[in-house]
């Protein structure tokens, strides 16, 4: 038998009836048999792990398994757990307070893990401290359900079991008066009803490790709810949320990806023959999708498994979700994830967040002596619309003063700042903005429909020609290179070198860089400007660079015009970032929610919602022109108001009125081009590749302070001969 049982996802069982049959009729992989083989063939003795495997439910069969289930079932029932409601409530309040007090709050480190540590050891009967080391040991032991682990991993499990078993009291330990009976005490009391020679400590340790999947699923559900429309989080605070939404949430955000079963003998399951030793992999995610699609009316998930080995703590998980999610939503109604900093761990059998950094402090407030954070939409609109009261950052003045005081030559940086629309003010800004909008307006963009369609088709062809397709480098970035660049007039004499420099152009979006960073950005812009050329006369639509050079606005030199266009190309990264964010969001939604994404009507009806949720820019900066009062925040002349776009967009009902493109005089001049590309690219992708899927939790982000930008979004199920041949080779 091989450990590479996940190589062919197409062979996984997704049909709920067949999945139920497999889970009922086939057996769990026996880790004790695996350990026996390791001991016999390699002389590897893992005593702690052997004792655990011999005393866990997953290793029990027949009458021993039934006896044990009969004893623990009343404890984990609704009635049995009722006496622990006070402990759960206290633990929940403790976790909420810890999250509120955290200087850098994280929903995993400061909420789900503390909740687990405060509840599960006490309920099960362990005396365990709340240290990070102990929790990681529990996580390690949790992997006991994975078949065919490597010897180094098994050794880690063995050490973790040895560490944790010391936290168990023996049968003679006195019970705590006035406290509910723990599971361990229950097992000691009913030892005559358990299988002979069963060690209750190891049984409980296995249940403790397994119960962590409940809090992992809770973290996964929080990620799903907080990355969806804000209405989901608002709804979670309502008293009847659990009665309406719990089954669906358990269906969508179960940390278990697959379950594995093995045929102990030649048999037939749901009409499918199995040889002795043949492995079946049940796709829980796929089976749940079938159930949500109506495969079995009235049933939405099989997240707790099925048959004799169905999770005994299913009701405990439901209680945890029902209480924890609404309590968190009520305590922090405007909780916001730092999406680009979230991270996951995954194996073929599970996926779970390991870090969910978030913002718990809502509302506008002063962050420092000169910086105010604006998180309220009404105030944000006052800032971005109020040109009489707020000015863009005076970057050219700042750089000029810095050059004088430091003695550094910042000529190129000053030129760039003078010609960046988001740093410009007054008549010069108005004239340039109007001229750019003439070229990038809807009527002129229609001339680019043909090149746009050709660029999309070329990118889609490229995805089919690679064995490891990536929707960032292979699709979203192509829209910037093959659409934005020609529309703006970016035709460098050394395209390869220019593309190496291009990502650094984004740094101009960040005001108040250090002197060292300014000199680095200046060097990049200087070299990029030197590579820019003016296209020779040609047929077809004229670019922005050509238009502006043909009739230069008053006060702009040819080098100024090149700087204008180059800055816009740097800002054009926001289009590819936003497109990638949108594709990630769509592909992480349930299949039933993205049905129709291959059609124009689907994207047209959701376009503004998607831009509001997935827009790349994080902030808009403005400076107070005079002393003023902005809501409860007093501002002095020269203070900076930083509008948190991610926060204010989530405050909106739907996408109407979002600030992803800014507003007022400094509204993004490329908004029309961005909408056009997104509107065309998204349905084209799903029309060409209707079965496209993401590599689970394979996304990666750039460490950028001003934008939410994916660096990798690997996907599967694009038709490529290379991948087909690879799959055949791996199977063989």
XYZ file of C-alpha atoms in Angstrom:
732
model
C 0.000 0.000 0.000
C 1.282 3.489 -0.810
C 0.988 6.685 1.160
C 0.378 8.736 -2.005
C -3.370 8.152 -1.922
C -4.302 11.783 -2.667
C -2.602 11.974 -6.075
C -5.839 11.713 -8.061
C -8.633 13.921 -6.646
C -10.889 12.787 -9.502
C -11.065 9.375 -7.825
C -12.289 10.765 -4.487
C -15.788 9.876 -3.351
C -18.053 12.935 -3.467
C -21.523 11.398 -3.840
C -23.137 11.614 -0.370
C -24.820 8.154 -0.557
C -21.575 6.527 -1.660
C -19.603 8.499 0.929
C -21.970 7.334 3.674
C -21.590 3.739 2.503
C -17.803 3.933 2.427
C -17.668 5.427 5.938
C -20.028 2.753 7.268
C -18.634 -0.333 5.549
C -14.876 0.224 5.252
C -12.404 0.546 8.087
C -10.140 3.312 9.286
C -6.439 2.921 8.443
C -4.908 1.214 11.466
C -1.952 3.142 12.807
C -1.216 0.253 15.167
C -0.647 -2.015 12.154
C 1.620 0.622 10.648
C 3.589 0.885 13.897
C 3.882 -2.910 14.032
C 5.383 -2.887 10.545
C 7.856 -0.136 11.468
C 8.910 -2.029 14.579
C 9.333 -5.300 12.693
C 11.097 -3.931 9.631
C 13.092 -1.083 11.119
C 13.297 -1.739 14.826
C 11.509 1.541 15.539
C 9.668 1.428 18.845
C 7.311 4.328 19.581
C 5.916 3.282 22.951
C 3.850 6.364 23.766
C 2.262 6.371 20.334
C 1.583 2.633 20.554
C -0.301 3.062 23.812
C -2.300 5.959 22.385
C -3.166 4.101 19.190
C -4.288 1.056 21.172
C -6.709 3.122 23.246
C -8.308 5.516 20.777
C -11.705 5.211 19.167
C -10.147 5.293 15.711
C -8.247 2.086 16.455
C -11.195 0.237 17.978
C -13.503 -2.077 16.083
C -16.428 -4.350 16.841
C -17.706 -4.764 20.385
C -14.873 -2.781 21.992
C -15.762 0.249 19.891
C -19.480 -0.070 20.649
C -18.889 -0.415 24.390
C -16.755 2.720 24.477
C -19.198 4.736 22.391
C -22.071 3.735 24.682
C -20.181 5.053 27.719
C -19.123 8.405 26.256
C -22.315 9.135 24.263
C -24.359 10.409 27.262
C -21.487 12.687 28.304
C -21.352 14.384 24.884
C -25.127 14.623 24.509
C -27.103 17.845 24.832
C -28.166 16.874 28.347
C -24.706 15.733 29.359
C -23.018 18.933 28.283
C -25.633 21.234 29.826
C -23.796 21.283 33.142
C -20.729 22.745 31.400
C -22.553 25.789 29.979
C -21.171 28.059 32.717
C -17.604 26.969 31.939
C -18.127 27.635 28.247
C -19.619 31.065 28.939
C -16.739 32.005 31.223
C -14.164 30.784 28.714
C -15.876 32.724 25.947
C -15.819 35.938 27.978
C -12.144 35.323 28.795
C -11.323 34.892 25.093
C -13.287 38.011 24.110
C -11.493 40.071 26.743
C -8.123 38.742 25.641
C -8.851 39.660 22.025
C -9.951 43.157 23.049
C -6.784 43.682 25.101
C -4.343 42.344 22.510
C -1.951 44.937 21.077
C -1.815 43.010 17.803
C -5.052 41.027 17.879
C -5.259 37.692 16.105
C -8.412 35.580 16.034
C -6.417 32.359 16.327
C -3.828 33.299 18.947
C -6.151 35.563 20.953
C -9.548 33.917 20.561
C -9.929 30.360 19.271
C -6.850 28.908 20.989
C -7.577 30.517 24.401
C -11.191 29.352 24.083
C -10.057 25.783 23.400
C -7.537 25.741 26.250
C -10.064 27.171 28.722
C -12.814 24.679 27.820
C -11.671 21.311 26.502
C -9.031 20.230 29.055
C -11.436 21.070 31.910
C -14.373 19.249 30.338
C -12.275 16.179 29.582
C -10.475 16.133 32.929
C -6.880 17.244 32.315
C -4.748 19.504 34.423
C -3.001 21.467 31.710
C -1.505 24.937 31.555
C -2.404 27.399 28.819
C 1.090 27.594 27.358
C 1.820 27.768 23.647
C 4.042 24.700 24.034
C 1.238 22.543 25.424
C -1.202 23.621 22.744
C 1.294 22.808 19.995
C 1.729 19.363 21.534
C -2.041 18.832 21.272
C -1.934 19.948 17.627
C 0.842 17.473 16.972
C -1.074 14.566 18.499
C -4.089 15.545 16.381
C -2.254 14.176 13.348
C -2.692 10.618 14.587
C -5.640 10.230 12.212
C -3.429 10.822 9.146
C -2.296 7.581 7.528
C 1.253 6.818 6.408
C 3.067 9.560 8.289
C 6.863 9.706 8.016
C 9.043 8.304 10.794
C 10.305 11.788 11.898
C 6.690 12.947 12.193
C 5.765 9.834 14.172
C 8.646 10.504 16.555
C 7.263 14.028 17.137
C 3.859 12.519 17.882
C 5.440 10.064 20.303
C 7.191 12.859 22.228
C 4.011 14.952 22.332
C 1.990 12.027 23.706
C 4.587 11.470 26.419
C 4.481 15.146 27.378
C 0.694 15.378 27.572
C -0.018 12.127 29.371
C 1.643 13.539 32.481
C -1.236 16.049 32.756
C -3.768 13.311 33.565
C -4.779 12.512 37.148
C -5.041 8.839 38.008
C -8.207 7.078 39.144
C -7.526 7.737 42.833
C -7.432 11.526 42.418
C -10.249 13.240 44.352
C -12.963 14.969 42.343
C -13.528 18.707 42.653
C -16.581 19.291 44.813
C -19.248 21.406 43.200
C -17.771 20.927 39.728
C -19.385 18.832 36.991
C -18.023 15.362 36.478
C -15.312 15.342 33.814
C -15.137 12.745 31.070
C -12.094 11.130 32.678
C -13.913 10.824 36.003
C -16.900 9.381 34.164
C -14.685 6.753 32.533
C -13.049 5.852 35.838
C -16.478 5.506 37.446
C -17.813 3.309 34.636
C -14.633 1.348 34.019
C -16.489 -1.975 34.327
C -18.495 -1.088 31.214
C -15.417 -0.351 29.103
C -13.301 -2.847 27.155
C -10.886 -4.829 29.268
C -7.424 -3.241 29.634
C -8.561 0.084 28.154
C -6.458 2.958 29.513
C -8.894 5.834 29.958
C -6.133 8.447 29.936
C -5.090 7.657 26.388
C -8.702 7.465 25.250
C -9.297 10.976 26.593
C -6.031 12.238 25.096
C -7.201 11.061 21.680
C -10.513 12.856 22.184
C -8.702 16.012 23.311
C -6.566 16.051 20.184
C -9.583 15.362 17.991
C -11.649 18.083 19.650
C -9.188 20.707 18.446
C -10.740 20.299 14.998
C -13.815 22.080 16.390
C -11.857 25.225 17.233
C -9.925 24.975 13.968
C -13.233 24.861 12.113
C -14.405 27.821 14.174
C -11.366 29.814 13.027
C -12.038 28.763 9.431
C -15.666 29.909 9.749
C -14.562 33.286 11.102
C -12.255 33.705 8.122
C -15.087 32.857 5.731
C -17.604 35.165 7.355
C -15.197 38.090 7.647
C -13.982 37.892 4.055
C -17.531 37.821 2.728
C -19.974 40.719 2.439
C -20.339 42.689 5.669
C -23.975 41.602 5.848
C -22.791 38.105 6.823
C -21.054 39.432 9.933
C -23.923 41.741 10.820
C -26.330 38.825 10.515
C -24.148 36.658 12.792
C -24.885 39.014 15.694
C -28.632 38.381 15.533
C -30.213 36.135 18.191
C -31.651 33.663 15.676
C -28.479 33.321 13.598
C -27.540 29.832 14.767
C -31.007 28.386 14.204
C -30.978 29.687 10.613
C -27.378 29.487 9.491
C -25.498 26.904 11.561
C -25.932 23.892 9.222
C -24.766 25.911 6.235
C -21.761 27.336 8.110
C -20.780 23.848 9.289
C -21.070 22.690 5.694
C -18.872 25.451 4.298
C -16.167 25.837 6.922
C -15.333 22.380 8.193
C -11.592 22.004 8.628
C -11.744 18.366 7.470
C -10.998 18.061 3.754
C -10.951 14.275 3.376
C -11.534 11.082 5.326
C -9.749 7.829 4.514
C -11.065 4.282 4.724
C -9.516 0.902 3.822
C -11.146 -2.356 2.718
C -10.253 -5.064 5.249
C -11.369 -7.686 2.738
C -12.613 -7.819 -0.820
C -16.072 -6.297 -0.815
C -18.551 -4.145 -2.700
C -19.684 -0.724 -1.479
C -22.550 1.128 -3.145
C -22.087 -1.019 -6.239
C -18.337 -0.351 -6.426
C -15.933 -3.300 -5.909
C -12.985 -2.903 -3.521
C -10.010 -5.247 -3.293
C -8.527 -6.145 0.069
C -6.304 -3.259 1.203
C -7.726 -0.813 -1.333
C -8.068 2.751 -0.053
C -11.058 5.051 -0.485
C -10.734 8.810 0.017
C -13.974 10.606 0.871
C -14.016 14.245 -0.244
C -15.939 15.966 2.564
C -15.782 19.373 0.838
C -17.205 17.914 -2.374
C -19.858 15.854 -0.586
C -20.982 18.926 1.357
C -21.278 20.891 -1.891
C -23.510 18.132 -3.288
C -25.693 18.272 -0.189
C -26.019 22.045 -0.368
C -27.011 21.576 -3.983
C -29.988 19.488 -2.894
C -28.605 15.948 -3.204
C -30.515 15.015 -0.055
C -33.227 17.535 0.894
C -32.984 18.616 4.523
C -29.319 17.673 4.884
C -26.552 20.215 4.280
C -23.373 18.522 5.452
C -21.581 15.396 6.553
C -18.759 17.327 8.205
C -18.753 15.039 11.235
C -18.382 11.895 9.160
C -20.838 9.035 9.153
C -21.296 5.513 10.421
C -19.791 4.010 13.557
C -16.856 6.442 13.539
C -18.930 9.603 13.265
C -17.412 12.335 15.423
C -18.678 11.897 19.014
C -18.276 15.627 19.703
C -20.597 16.880 16.979
C -23.033 18.459 19.437
C -20.166 20.134 21.317
C -18.993 21.670 18.027
C -22.498 22.963 17.311
C -22.685 24.539 20.769
C -19.278 26.147 20.285
C -20.257 27.670 16.920
C -23.703 28.735 18.164
C -22.294 30.690 21.089
C -18.859 31.861 19.980
C -19.673 33.387 16.597
C -22.660 35.538 17.697
C -20.814 36.633 20.847
C -17.818 37.746 18.796
C -20.015 39.508 16.219
C -21.868 41.410 18.952
C -18.702 42.393 20.825
C -16.869 43.477 17.652
C -19.489 44.450 15.045
C -16.889 46.041 12.766
C -14.187 43.426 13.125
C -11.877 43.520 10.113
C -9.329 40.939 8.976
C -5.916 41.891 7.645
C -6.468 39.490 4.756
C -2.973 39.653 3.341
C -1.474 38.605 6.694
C -3.747 35.595 7.242
C -2.033 32.220 6.908
C -3.135 28.609 6.775
C -1.687 25.175 7.265
C -3.020 22.305 5.251
C -2.531 18.615 4.728
C -4.435 16.354 2.350
C -6.866 15.705 5.223
C -7.357 19.143 6.754
C -6.943 22.890 6.384
C -7.018 25.481 9.112
C -5.965 29.076 9.752
C -2.872 29.474 11.900
C -2.967 33.278 11.914
C -5.911 35.644 11.466
C -4.604 39.147 12.296
C -7.436 41.605 12.659
C -8.503 45.083 13.694
C -10.857 45.210 16.662
C -10.808 48.951 17.305
C -13.451 50.526 15.083
C -14.189 54.138 14.336
C -12.114 57.144 13.443
C -9.345 58.117 15.834
C -5.985 59.827 16.133
C -3.093 57.405 15.634
C -0.267 59.869 16.279
C 0.366 63.556 16.749
C -0.055 64.221 13.008
C -2.013 61.208 11.692
C -5.747 60.463 12.031
C -7.340 57.167 10.929
C -10.766 57.556 9.278
C -12.956 54.437 9.376
C -16.433 55.966 9.081
C -17.906 56.358 5.600
C -19.585 59.709 6.318
C -16.319 61.188 7.552
C -14.372 59.539 4.732
C -16.613 61.197 2.170
C -16.107 64.550 3.848
C -12.360 64.032 3.477
C -12.252 62.900 -0.148
C -14.922 65.332 -1.354
C -13.927 68.341 0.737
C -11.300 69.956 -1.476
C -11.764 73.250 0.342
C -10.760 71.641 3.622
C -8.410 68.837 2.591
C -5.505 68.785 0.164
C -3.498 65.880 -1.240
C -0.135 65.254 0.461
C 2.237 68.058 -0.497
C 4.901 65.650 -1.633
C 6.807 67.964 -3.977
C 7.141 70.587 -1.205
C 8.195 67.908 1.264
C 10.873 66.546 -1.090
C 12.171 69.984 -1.952
C 12.603 70.812 1.734
C 14.190 67.400 2.369
C 16.660 67.917 -0.481
C 17.654 71.338 0.867
C 18.172 70.075 4.410
C 19.948 66.846 3.509
C 22.019 68.121 0.609
C 20.825 65.154 -1.499
C 19.893 65.456 -5.161
C 16.198 64.528 -5.327
C 15.489 66.135 -8.700
C 13.906 63.043 -10.259
C 11.826 62.303 -7.163
C 10.535 65.874 -7.149
C 9.653 65.614 -10.846
C 7.726 62.417 -10.184
C 5.874 63.973 -7.221
C 4.975 67.093 -9.249
C 3.465 64.884 -11.945
C 1.645 62.292 -9.827
C -2.067 63.093 -9.920
C -2.595 61.942 -6.337
C -0.042 64.523 -5.101
C -1.246 67.388 -7.351
C -3.538 70.259 -6.479
C -5.131 73.306 -8.069
C -5.358 74.348 -11.722
C -2.410 72.256 -12.890
C -4.115 69.140 -11.540
C -7.472 70.046 -13.076
C -6.047 70.616 -16.550
C -4.075 67.376 -16.560
C -6.952 65.362 -15.129
C -9.387 66.586 -17.772
C -6.955 65.754 -20.568
C -6.368 62.229 -19.251
C -10.089 61.578 -18.868
C -10.542 62.572 -22.521
C -8.306 59.653 -23.484
C -9.379 57.158 -20.817
C -13.102 57.930 -20.981
C -15.695 55.382 -22.049
C -15.950 56.567 -25.665
C -12.206 56.283 -26.294
C -11.869 53.000 -24.395
C -14.265 51.388 -26.871
C -11.462 51.689 -29.429
C -9.437 49.303 -27.263
C -12.051 46.511 -27.200
C -10.255 44.483 -29.849
C -6.809 44.608 -28.236
C -8.414 43.875 -24.865
C -10.178 40.755 -26.148
C -6.957 39.610 -27.827
C -4.988 40.121 -24.599
C -7.536 38.134 -22.572
C -7.523 35.307 -25.123
C -3.717 35.243 -25.106
C -3.592 35.038 -21.314
C -6.173 32.235 -21.282
C -4.174 30.321 -23.889
C -1.098 30.770 -21.732
C -2.812 29.229 -18.717
C -3.499 26.096 -20.761
C 0.137 25.785 -21.759
C 1.661 25.562 -18.283
C 1.678 22.634 -15.907
C 1.401 24.949 -12.880
C -1.013 27.752 -13.845
C -1.132 30.818 -11.634
C -3.895 33.421 -11.875
C -1.598 36.248 -10.756
C 1.413 35.824 -13.008
C -0.469 34.045 -15.783
C -3.619 36.167 -15.962
C -4.007 39.271 -13.785
C -0.461 40.511 -14.423
C -0.960 39.895 -18.131
C -3.838 42.376 -18.090
C -1.475 45.056 -16.794
C 1.303 44.195 -19.245
C -0.857 43.561 -22.323
C -3.700 46.055 -21.749
C -2.754 48.851 -19.339
C 0.737 49.315 -20.791
C -0.350 49.860 -24.418
C -3.332 52.010 -23.396
C -0.968 54.289 -21.466
C 1.787 54.111 -24.087
C 4.404 52.091 -22.229
C 6.690 50.685 -24.943
C 10.161 50.506 -23.326
C 13.286 49.940 -25.385
C 14.315 47.112 -23.035
C 11.020 45.411 -22.036
C 12.674 42.754 -19.892
C 14.581 45.274 -17.766
C 11.574 47.563 -17.577
C 9.396 44.731 -16.272
C 11.993 44.027 -13.589
C 11.734 47.649 -12.479
C 7.947 47.914 -12.802
C 6.881 46.447 -9.418
C 8.990 49.051 -7.636
C 6.986 51.826 -9.278
C 4.198 51.054 -6.780
C 6.293 52.518 -3.985
C 5.451 56.020 -5.168
C 1.967 55.424 -3.739
C 3.368 55.580 -0.207
C 3.935 59.091 1.154
C 6.597 59.985 3.681
C 9.180 57.350 2.738
C 12.544 57.412 4.507
C 15.411 59.157 2.735
C 17.024 55.837 1.869
C 13.764 54.499 0.414
C 13.217 57.764 -1.481
C 16.602 57.461 -3.133
C 15.830 53.856 -4.097
C 12.461 54.867 -5.598
C 14.125 57.807 -7.374
C 16.714 55.495 -8.909
C 13.975 53.153 -10.151
C 11.964 55.964 -11.723
C 15.062 57.501 -13.261
C 16.018 54.270 -14.997
C 12.425 53.528 -16.026
C 12.050 57.019 -17.520
C 15.220 56.515 -19.520
C 13.782 53.310 -21.013
C 10.518 54.898 -22.162
C 10.068 55.502 -25.882
C 7.406 57.227 -27.955
C 5.597 54.839 -30.322
C 6.130 55.416 -34.034
C 3.040 56.378 -36.053
C 0.739 53.379 -36.328
C -2.783 52.266 -37.145
C -5.210 51.696 -34.303
C -6.072 53.629 -31.144
C -3.605 56.168 -29.801
C -2.166 55.761 -26.337
C -2.331 58.310 -23.533
C 1.369 59.134 -23.933
C 0.852 59.896 -27.627
C -2.195 62.055 -26.935
C -0.492 64.111 -24.244
C 2.719 64.601 -26.208
C 0.797 65.588 -29.340
C -0.767 68.521 -27.494
C 1.026 69.029 -24.214
C -0.935 70.751 -21.463
C 0.541 74.124 -20.567
C 3.362 73.868 -18.060
C 4.262 70.247 -18.850
C 7.517 69.319 -20.558
C 7.959 66.111 -22.553
C 9.772 64.588 -19.564
C 6.897 65.665 -17.301
C 4.458 63.830 -19.587
C 6.576 60.677 -19.436
C 6.614 60.969 -15.637
C 2.800 61.363 -15.607
C 2.352 58.192 -17.657
C 4.955 56.240 -15.695
C 3.274 57.095 -12.381
C -0.070 55.992 -13.823
C 1.503 52.692 -14.855
C 2.732 52.218 -11.290
C -0.804 52.907 -10.081
C -2.008 50.468 -12.770
C -0.731 47.621 -10.602
C -3.865 48.210 -8.553
C -5.912 46.924 -11.481
C -4.065 43.606 -11.681
C -4.049 43.312 -7.873
C -7.784 43.999 -7.685
C -8.527 41.527 -10.487
C -6.498 38.829 -8.712
C -8.262 39.604 -5.426
C -11.633 39.288 -7.175
C -10.719 35.925 -8.727
C -9.525 34.674 -5.345
C -12.737 35.809 -3.692
C -14.984 34.228 -6.320
C -13.093 30.932 -6.269
C -13.270 30.697 -2.478
C -17.042 31.131 -2.483
C -19.279 28.048 -2.489
C -19.794 26.630 -6.004
C -23.491 27.467 -5.886
C -22.695 31.163 -5.331
C -20.443 31.475 -8.362
C -22.763 29.676 -10.769
C -23.174 31.937 -13.784
C -19.788 33.656 -13.392
C -19.122 32.837 -17.045
C -21.795 35.314 -18.162
C -21.877 39.083 -18.563
C -25.065 39.430 -16.508
C -23.459 37.795 -13.459
C -20.467 40.138 -13.384
C -22.495 43.239 -14.296
C -24.834 42.716 -11.342
C -21.946 42.207 -8.891
C -19.192 44.409 -10.251
C -19.334 47.188 -7.664
C -19.738 44.723 -4.794
C -16.629 42.857 -5.962
C -14.585 46.036 -6.350
C -15.690 47.217 -2.899
C -14.716 43.912 -1.271
C -11.579 43.210 -3.271
C -10.168 46.601 -4.208
C -6.423 46.605 -3.729
C -5.730 50.089 -2.262
C -5.780 50.284 1.523
C -5.657 54.021 2.140
C -6.379 57.490 0.786
C -4.321 60.338 2.261
C -5.369 63.969 2.631
C -3.954 66.880 4.631
C -6.032 69.434 6.548
C -5.807 72.874 4.925
C -6.779 74.534 8.219
C -7.814 73.660 11.764
C -11.093 71.727 11.734
C -13.252 69.200 13.537
C -13.831 65.907 11.733
C -16.516 64.105 13.705
C -15.006 63.526 17.141
C -11.469 63.993 15.818
C -9.972 67.503 16.021
C -7.401 68.206 13.296
C -4.805 70.940 12.995
C -3.482 72.502 9.819
C -1.150 70.021 8.132
C -2.475 66.946 9.960
C -2.938 63.909 7.739
C -6.271 62.113 7.448
C -5.762 58.505 6.374
C -8.992 57.036 5.028
C -9.037 53.286 5.628
C -10.676 52.156 2.373
C -10.999 48.521 3.432
C -12.903 49.511 6.583
C -15.235 52.098 5.070
C -16.082 49.878 2.088
C -17.216 47.079 4.411
C -19.486 49.576 6.139
C -21.527 49.943 2.964
C -24.635 47.894 2.224
C -23.527 46.317 -1.025
C -20.915 47.992 -3.170
C -22.770 51.233 -3.925
C -20.746 54.288 -2.993
C -17.480 52.493 -2.279
C -14.202 54.407 -2.242
C -11.952 51.914 -4.026
C -11.416 54.476 -6.785
C -11.479 57.449 -4.443
C -13.971 60.259 -4.993
C -14.200 63.896 -5.938
C -11.456 65.722 -7.823
C -8.932 62.986 -7.105
C -11.086 60.086 -8.214
C -8.977 57.485 -10.049
C -8.721 58.420 -13.737
C -8.282 54.722 -14.575
C -11.565 53.636 -12.993
C -13.234 53.164 -16.393
C -10.365 51.049 -17.701
C -10.344 48.957 -14.519
C -14.071 48.279 -14.730
C -13.802 47.396 -18.414
C -10.982 44.894 -17.870
C -12.660 43.252 -14.875
C -16.032 43.094 -16.639
C -14.476 41.335 -19.645
C -11.766 39.218 -17.977
C -13.784 37.504 -15.244
C -16.511 35.892 -17.391
C -13.938 35.030 -20.060
C -11.904 33.029 -17.534
C -14.891 31.069 -16.227
C -16.300 30.536 -19.703
C -13.008 29.070 -20.931
C -12.325 27.064 -17.754
C -15.663 26.273 -16.047
C -14.036 23.753 -13.666
C -11.134 25.936 -12.604
C -10.298 25.658 -8.906
C -7.684 27.075 -6.578
C -4.925 25.054 -5.008
C -6.281 25.004 -1.457
C -4.714 27.808 0.593
C -1.982 28.237 -1.998
C -2.404 32.009 -2.195
C 0.502 34.257 -1.251
C 0.632 38.034 -0.738
C 3.233 40.723 -1.317
C 4.334 42.460 1.922
C 3.020 45.862 0.824
C 1.848 48.502 3.276
C -0.459 50.403 0.917
C -2.151 47.652 -1.085
C -3.655 44.173 -0.682
C -1.780 42.358 -3.431
C -1.541 38.662 -4.189
C 1.829 37.417 -5.389
C 0.613 33.900 -6.211
C -2.763 32.303 -6.855
C -2.083 28.772 -8.147
C -5.000 26.966 -9.726
C -5.941 23.591 -11.165
C -8.297 22.172 -13.774
C -7.125 24.149 -16.764
C -6.923 21.758 -19.722
C -3.264 21.150 -20.452
C -1.620 18.178 -22.081
C 1.390 18.653 -19.818
C -0.729 18.185 -16.701
C -2.515 15.173 -18.175
C 0.831 13.552 -18.955
C 2.148 14.410 -15.478
C -0.920 12.794 -13.881
C -0.485 9.649 -15.965
C 3.197 9.500 -15.030
C 2.480 9.954 -11.296
C -0.253 7.307 -11.351
C 2.013 4.842 -13.113
